[in-house]
XYZ file of C-alpha atoms in Angstrom:
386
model
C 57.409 -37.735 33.257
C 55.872 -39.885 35.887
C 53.569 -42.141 33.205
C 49.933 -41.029 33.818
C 47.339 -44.128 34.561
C 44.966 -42.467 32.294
C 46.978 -41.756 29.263
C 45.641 -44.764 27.502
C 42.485 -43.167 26.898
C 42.485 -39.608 27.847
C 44.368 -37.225 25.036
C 44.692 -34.390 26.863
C 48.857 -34.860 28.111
C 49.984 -35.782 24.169
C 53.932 -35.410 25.232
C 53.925 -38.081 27.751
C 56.924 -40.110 26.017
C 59.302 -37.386 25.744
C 61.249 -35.029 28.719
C 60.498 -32.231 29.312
C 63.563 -30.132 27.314
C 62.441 -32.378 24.256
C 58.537 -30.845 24.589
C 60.144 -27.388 24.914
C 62.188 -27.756 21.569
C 58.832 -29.699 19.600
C 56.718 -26.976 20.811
C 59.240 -23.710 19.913
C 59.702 -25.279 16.099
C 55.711 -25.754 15.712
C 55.434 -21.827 16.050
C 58.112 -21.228 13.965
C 56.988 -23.721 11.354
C 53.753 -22.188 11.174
C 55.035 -18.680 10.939
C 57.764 -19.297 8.473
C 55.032 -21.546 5.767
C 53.461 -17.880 6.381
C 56.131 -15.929 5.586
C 55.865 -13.847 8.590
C 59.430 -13.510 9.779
C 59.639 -11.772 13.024
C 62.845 -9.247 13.425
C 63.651 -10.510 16.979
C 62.717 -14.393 18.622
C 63.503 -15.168 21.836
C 63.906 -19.136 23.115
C 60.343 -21.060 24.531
C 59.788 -19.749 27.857
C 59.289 -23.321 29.780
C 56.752 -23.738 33.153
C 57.734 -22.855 36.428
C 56.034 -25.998 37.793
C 55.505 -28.971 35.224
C 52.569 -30.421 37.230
C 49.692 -29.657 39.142
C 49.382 -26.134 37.835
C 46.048 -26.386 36.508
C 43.238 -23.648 38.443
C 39.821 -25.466 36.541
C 38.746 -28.230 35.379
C 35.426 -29.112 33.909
C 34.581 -32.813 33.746
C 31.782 -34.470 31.854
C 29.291 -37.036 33.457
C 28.748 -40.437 30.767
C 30.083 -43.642 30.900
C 32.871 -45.434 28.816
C 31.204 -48.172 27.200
C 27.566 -47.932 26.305
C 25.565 -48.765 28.845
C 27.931 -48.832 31.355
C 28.686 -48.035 34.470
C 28.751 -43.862 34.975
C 31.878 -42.228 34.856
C 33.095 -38.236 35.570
C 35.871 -37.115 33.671
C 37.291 -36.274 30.178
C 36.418 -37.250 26.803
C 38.185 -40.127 25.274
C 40.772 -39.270 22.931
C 39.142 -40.457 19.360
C 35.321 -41.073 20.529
C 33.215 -38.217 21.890
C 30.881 -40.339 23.174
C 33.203 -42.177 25.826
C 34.079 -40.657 28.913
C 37.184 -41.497 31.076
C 37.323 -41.051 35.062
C 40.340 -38.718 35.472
C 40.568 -39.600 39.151
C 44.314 -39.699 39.177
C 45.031 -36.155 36.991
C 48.676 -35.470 37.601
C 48.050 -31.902 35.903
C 45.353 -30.665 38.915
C 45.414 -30.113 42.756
C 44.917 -33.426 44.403
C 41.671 -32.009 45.816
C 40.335 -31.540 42.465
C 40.952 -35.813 42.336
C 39.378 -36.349 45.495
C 36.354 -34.180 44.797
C 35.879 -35.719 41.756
C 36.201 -39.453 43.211
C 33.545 -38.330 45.842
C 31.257 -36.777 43.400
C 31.053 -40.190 40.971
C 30.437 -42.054 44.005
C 27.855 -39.742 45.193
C 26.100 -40.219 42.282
C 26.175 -43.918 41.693
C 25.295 -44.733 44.852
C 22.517 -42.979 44.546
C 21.890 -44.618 41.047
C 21.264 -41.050 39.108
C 21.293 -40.675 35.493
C 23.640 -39.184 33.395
C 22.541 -36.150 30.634
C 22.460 -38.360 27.434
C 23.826 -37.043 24.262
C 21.310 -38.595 21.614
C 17.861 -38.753 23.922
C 18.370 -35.542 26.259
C 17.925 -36.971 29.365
C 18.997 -37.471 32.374
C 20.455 -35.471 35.451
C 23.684 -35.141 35.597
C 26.042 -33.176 33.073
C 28.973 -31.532 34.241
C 31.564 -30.804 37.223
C 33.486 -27.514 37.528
C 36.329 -27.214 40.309
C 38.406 -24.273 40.680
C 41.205 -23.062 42.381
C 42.332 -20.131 44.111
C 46.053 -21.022 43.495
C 47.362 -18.165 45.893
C 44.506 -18.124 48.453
C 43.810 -21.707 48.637
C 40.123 -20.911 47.852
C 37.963 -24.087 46.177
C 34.674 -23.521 43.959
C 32.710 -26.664 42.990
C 29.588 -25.920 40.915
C 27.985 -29.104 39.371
C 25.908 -29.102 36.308
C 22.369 -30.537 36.143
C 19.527 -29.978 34.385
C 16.391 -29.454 36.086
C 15.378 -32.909 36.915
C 13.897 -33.786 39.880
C 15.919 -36.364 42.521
C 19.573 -34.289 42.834
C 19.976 -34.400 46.824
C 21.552 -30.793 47.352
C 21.931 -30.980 51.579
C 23.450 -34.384 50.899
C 25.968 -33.993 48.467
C 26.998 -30.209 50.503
C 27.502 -32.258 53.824
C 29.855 -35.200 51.869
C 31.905 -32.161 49.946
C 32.847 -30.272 53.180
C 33.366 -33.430 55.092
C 36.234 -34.369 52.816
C 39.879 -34.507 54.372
C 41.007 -31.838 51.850
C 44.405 -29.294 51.403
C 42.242 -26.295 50.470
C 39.272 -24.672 51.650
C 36.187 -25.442 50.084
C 34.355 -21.700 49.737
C 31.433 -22.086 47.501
C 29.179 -25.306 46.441
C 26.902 -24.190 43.246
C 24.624 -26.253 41.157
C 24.319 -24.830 37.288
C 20.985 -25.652 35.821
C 21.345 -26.606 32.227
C 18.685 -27.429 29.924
C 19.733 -27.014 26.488
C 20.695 -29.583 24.179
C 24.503 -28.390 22.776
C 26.897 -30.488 24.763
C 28.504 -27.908 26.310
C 28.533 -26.069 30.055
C 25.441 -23.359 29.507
C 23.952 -21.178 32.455
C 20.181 -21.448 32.274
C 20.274 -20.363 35.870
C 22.589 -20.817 39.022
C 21.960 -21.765 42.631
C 24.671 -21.026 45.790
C 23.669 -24.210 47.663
C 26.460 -23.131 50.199
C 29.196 -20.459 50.445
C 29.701 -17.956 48.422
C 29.602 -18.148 44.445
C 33.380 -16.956 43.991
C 37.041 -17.527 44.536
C 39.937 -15.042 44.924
C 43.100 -14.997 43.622
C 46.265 -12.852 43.484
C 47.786 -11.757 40.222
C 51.207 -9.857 40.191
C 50.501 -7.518 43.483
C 46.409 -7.199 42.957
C 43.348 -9.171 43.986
C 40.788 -11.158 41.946
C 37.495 -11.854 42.831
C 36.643 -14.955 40.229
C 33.143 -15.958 39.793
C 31.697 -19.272 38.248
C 31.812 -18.453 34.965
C 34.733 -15.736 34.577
C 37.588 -16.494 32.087
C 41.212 -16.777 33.933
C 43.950 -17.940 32.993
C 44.385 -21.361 33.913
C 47.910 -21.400 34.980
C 48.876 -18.449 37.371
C 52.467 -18.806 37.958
C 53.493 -18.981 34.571
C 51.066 -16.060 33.100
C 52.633 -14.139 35.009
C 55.952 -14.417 33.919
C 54.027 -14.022 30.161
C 52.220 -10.630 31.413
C 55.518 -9.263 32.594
C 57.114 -9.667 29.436
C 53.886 -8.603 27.292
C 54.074 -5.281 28.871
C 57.892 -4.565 29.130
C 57.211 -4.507 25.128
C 55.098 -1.538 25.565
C 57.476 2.046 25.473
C 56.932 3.493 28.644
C 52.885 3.129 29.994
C 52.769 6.586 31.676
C 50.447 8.692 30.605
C 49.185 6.653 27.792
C 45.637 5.398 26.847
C 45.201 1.742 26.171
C 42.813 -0.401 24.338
C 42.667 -4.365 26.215
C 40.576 -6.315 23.698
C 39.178 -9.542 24.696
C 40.236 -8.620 28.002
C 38.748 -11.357 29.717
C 38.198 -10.544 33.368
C 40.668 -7.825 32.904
C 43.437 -8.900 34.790
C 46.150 -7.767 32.557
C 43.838 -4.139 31.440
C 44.568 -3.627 35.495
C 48.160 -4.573 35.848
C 48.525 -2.300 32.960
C 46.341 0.784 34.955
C 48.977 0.487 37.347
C 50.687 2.808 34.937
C 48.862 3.908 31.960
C 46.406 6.902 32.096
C 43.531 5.025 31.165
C 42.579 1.458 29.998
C 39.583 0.353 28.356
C 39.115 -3.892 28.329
C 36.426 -4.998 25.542
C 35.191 -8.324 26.035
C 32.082 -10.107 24.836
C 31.269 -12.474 28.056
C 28.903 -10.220 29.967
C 29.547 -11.686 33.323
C 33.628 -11.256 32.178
C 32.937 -7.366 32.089
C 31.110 -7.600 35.331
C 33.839 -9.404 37.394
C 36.552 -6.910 35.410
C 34.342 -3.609 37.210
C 34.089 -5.440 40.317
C 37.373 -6.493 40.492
C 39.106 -2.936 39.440
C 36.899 -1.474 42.285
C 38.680 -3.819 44.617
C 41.628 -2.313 43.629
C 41.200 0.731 43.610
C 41.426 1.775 39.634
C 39.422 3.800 38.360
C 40.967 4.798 35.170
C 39.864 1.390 34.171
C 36.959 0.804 32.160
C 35.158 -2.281 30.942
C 32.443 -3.049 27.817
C 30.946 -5.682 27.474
C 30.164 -6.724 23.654
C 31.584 -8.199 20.008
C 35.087 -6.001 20.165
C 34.115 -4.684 16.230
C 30.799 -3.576 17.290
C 32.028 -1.795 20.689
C 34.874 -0.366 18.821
C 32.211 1.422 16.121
C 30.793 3.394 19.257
C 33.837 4.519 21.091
C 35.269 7.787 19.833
C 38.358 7.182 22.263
C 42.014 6.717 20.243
C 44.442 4.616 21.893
C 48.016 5.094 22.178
C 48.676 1.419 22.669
C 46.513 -1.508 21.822
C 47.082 -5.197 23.741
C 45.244 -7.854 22.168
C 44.085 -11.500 23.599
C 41.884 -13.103 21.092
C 40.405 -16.785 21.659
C 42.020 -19.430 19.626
C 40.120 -18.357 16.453
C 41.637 -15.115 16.582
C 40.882 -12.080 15.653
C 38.120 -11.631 13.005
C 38.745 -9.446 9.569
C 36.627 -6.683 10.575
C 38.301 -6.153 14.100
C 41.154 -6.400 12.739
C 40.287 -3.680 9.848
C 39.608 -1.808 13.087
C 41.977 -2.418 14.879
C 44.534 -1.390 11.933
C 42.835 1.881 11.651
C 43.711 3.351 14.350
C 47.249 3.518 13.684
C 48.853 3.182 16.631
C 52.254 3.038 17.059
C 52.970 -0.489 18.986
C 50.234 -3.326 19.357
C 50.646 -6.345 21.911
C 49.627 -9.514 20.794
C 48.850 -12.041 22.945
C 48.320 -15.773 21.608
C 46.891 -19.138 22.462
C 46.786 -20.462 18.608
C 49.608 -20.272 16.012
C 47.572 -20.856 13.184
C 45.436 -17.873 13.852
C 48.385 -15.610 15.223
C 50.504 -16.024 11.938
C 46.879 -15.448 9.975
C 46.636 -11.869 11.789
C 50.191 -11.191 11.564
C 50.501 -11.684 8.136
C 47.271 -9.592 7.556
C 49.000 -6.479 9.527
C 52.067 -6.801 7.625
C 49.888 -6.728 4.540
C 48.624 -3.187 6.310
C 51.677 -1.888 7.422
C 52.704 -3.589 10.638
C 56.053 -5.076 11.357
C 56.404 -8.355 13.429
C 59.368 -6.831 15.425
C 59.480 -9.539 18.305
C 58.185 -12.707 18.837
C 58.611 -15.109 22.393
C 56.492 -18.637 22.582
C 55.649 -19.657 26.267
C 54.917 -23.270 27.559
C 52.297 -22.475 30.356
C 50.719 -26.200 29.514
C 53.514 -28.579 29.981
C 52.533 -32.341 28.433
C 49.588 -30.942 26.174
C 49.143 -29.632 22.891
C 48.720 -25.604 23.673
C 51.498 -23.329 23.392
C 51.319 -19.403 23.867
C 53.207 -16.561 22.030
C 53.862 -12.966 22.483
C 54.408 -10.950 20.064
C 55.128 -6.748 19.495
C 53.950 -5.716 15.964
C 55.137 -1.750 15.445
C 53.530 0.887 12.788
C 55.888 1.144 9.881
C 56.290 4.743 8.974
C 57.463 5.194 5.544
């Protein structure tokens, strides 16, 4: 790999020092490791699945305003690996669109010339918090929605008229400012302004259209989940004329590929503005056997008096909790999808089901993050009838 200037500091590409065949092999044995000090021994395992493009592939990234040294001079960028309180300018990011770099070089400046304050971790205050950019990897479509909270001073016509007068690759489509007054560090709506444009993206995913708003869940790397959905659902026996549950569906991008085929799909998923984008974007499309809830997936699940044939699951890194999972189990289905961004918590659940009557009958890891940490699985668990 190309040595990244900000690998000193920033911990987000750990497998700089190796090639990339040498991350694919560390990254295949870690899922296996974890699985086998499990016990879960899946019937089938195909190799690591490695990236179609090792850099650049990143659709988002969400920076943090601070500074690097206390006191210091402000900075935009990511936290430094080791102190939370440090933040590193990421203005060379080999994993993101050159316009993301150039945005976020424009942006700092912005800012310092204009001598604005940083949201401070320990006193709560100050102006500036966050940066979000995202990409429309098919369309070419930019969002940039910064993060304040609401004090005075933030020059809104100024900072508009600097972003669309950069020389960019991509078309700028929406400029948002995020108001933000609470005190967990973390990226939280307490309202949201369009200053200019519109306050989406769209994107193409496997033959249908996405309409991606500023705080929708997609997967971050669109060339190589698709190669993961494809093999996801050539696990499930033949879709037609079946009824499928997609929990934690997200924005429901794979609950629609899967509509395609299946005689209804219903996506649970607790982010409210998720479910919203899933409707909207299944109207676009022109499915309506698709239907989205927004809510915990244990508490929706209590109210639905629906039976699946097929259940696909895509739980956050924590997993899925015991009483979804009881749930989940209950049901009885025949084949369940299983979708994973977390090891640890995939060979938890698997282990669980077995316990419950499940079978790990196949299991495939994907690289969709080359350099970092993350690696993704998917895995067919089947009803064992005795």
């Amino acid at each position: 790999m190309k040595t990244c200037k900000h690998d000193e500091f920033c911990g987000g590409c750990i497998y700089q020092a190796y090639d990339y065949e040498q991350q694919l092999i560390i990254k295949e044995q870690e899922v296996l490791d974890i699985l086998d000090k499990k016990g879960v021994v899946p019937e089938k395992i195909d190799k690591i699945e490695g990236c179609p493009y090792k850099y650049r592939y990143r659709n988002k990234m969400e920076y943090t305003f601070g500074d690097f040294v206390k006191d210091g001079e402000m900075t935009l960028g990511m936290h430094k690996k080791g102190n939370f309180m440090s933040i590193i300018t990421v203005d060379n990011c080999q994993l993101v669109d050159e316009d993301f770099n150039r945005i976020l070089s424009f942006t700092l400046s912005f800012a310092n010339e204009r001598k604005y304050t940083f949201y401070h971790k320990k006193n709560h205050k100050g102006l500036l918090r966050n940066l979000i950019v995202r990409k429309g990897m098919r369309t070419g479509e930019l969002l940039i929605n910064i993060v304040t909270s609401s004090e005075e001073g933030f020059e809104e016509s100024d900072y508009i008229k600097g972003i669309l007068d950069l020389e960019l690759n991509n078309k700028v489509v929406g400029v948002l400012r995020t108001f933000n007054d609470q005190l967990a560090d973390a990226v939280i709506c307490d309202s949201l302004k369009t200053l200019w444009g519109r306050d989406y993206y769209m994107e193409k995913l496997l033959g249908l259209d996405f309409k991606v708003s500023a705080f929708s869940f997609f997967q971050t790397n669109i060339e190589a989940v698709e190669r993961l959905y494809s093999e996801a659902l050539d696990l499930i026996d033949d879709l037609a004329g079946k009824d499928v549950f997609d929990l934690y569906c997200g924005t429901g991008t794979i609950s629609q590929i899967m509509g395609l085929k299946a005689k209804s799909v219903l996506g649970i998923e607790l982010v409210s503005e998720a479910v919203e984008a899933a409707k909207e974007n299944a109207k676009l499309n022109g499915l309506d056997n698709c239907k989205f809830i927004a809510g915990d997936v244990f508490e929706v699940l209590k109210t639905v008096d629906d039976k699946p044939d097929v259940i696909v699951v895509d739980p956050p890194r924590v997993g899925i909790q015991p009483k979804a999972l009881d749930k989940i189990i209950d049901y009885g289905v025949s084949q369940i999808v299983y979708i994973s961004c977390n090891p640890k918590t995939l060979a938890d659940n698997i282990k669980y089901m077995e316990y419950y009557g499940y079978k790990c009958k196949y299991l495939k890891p994907f690289d969709n993050f080359p350099f970092t940490k993350h690696v993704e699985s998917v895995v067919l668990l089947t009803k064992v009838h005795n």
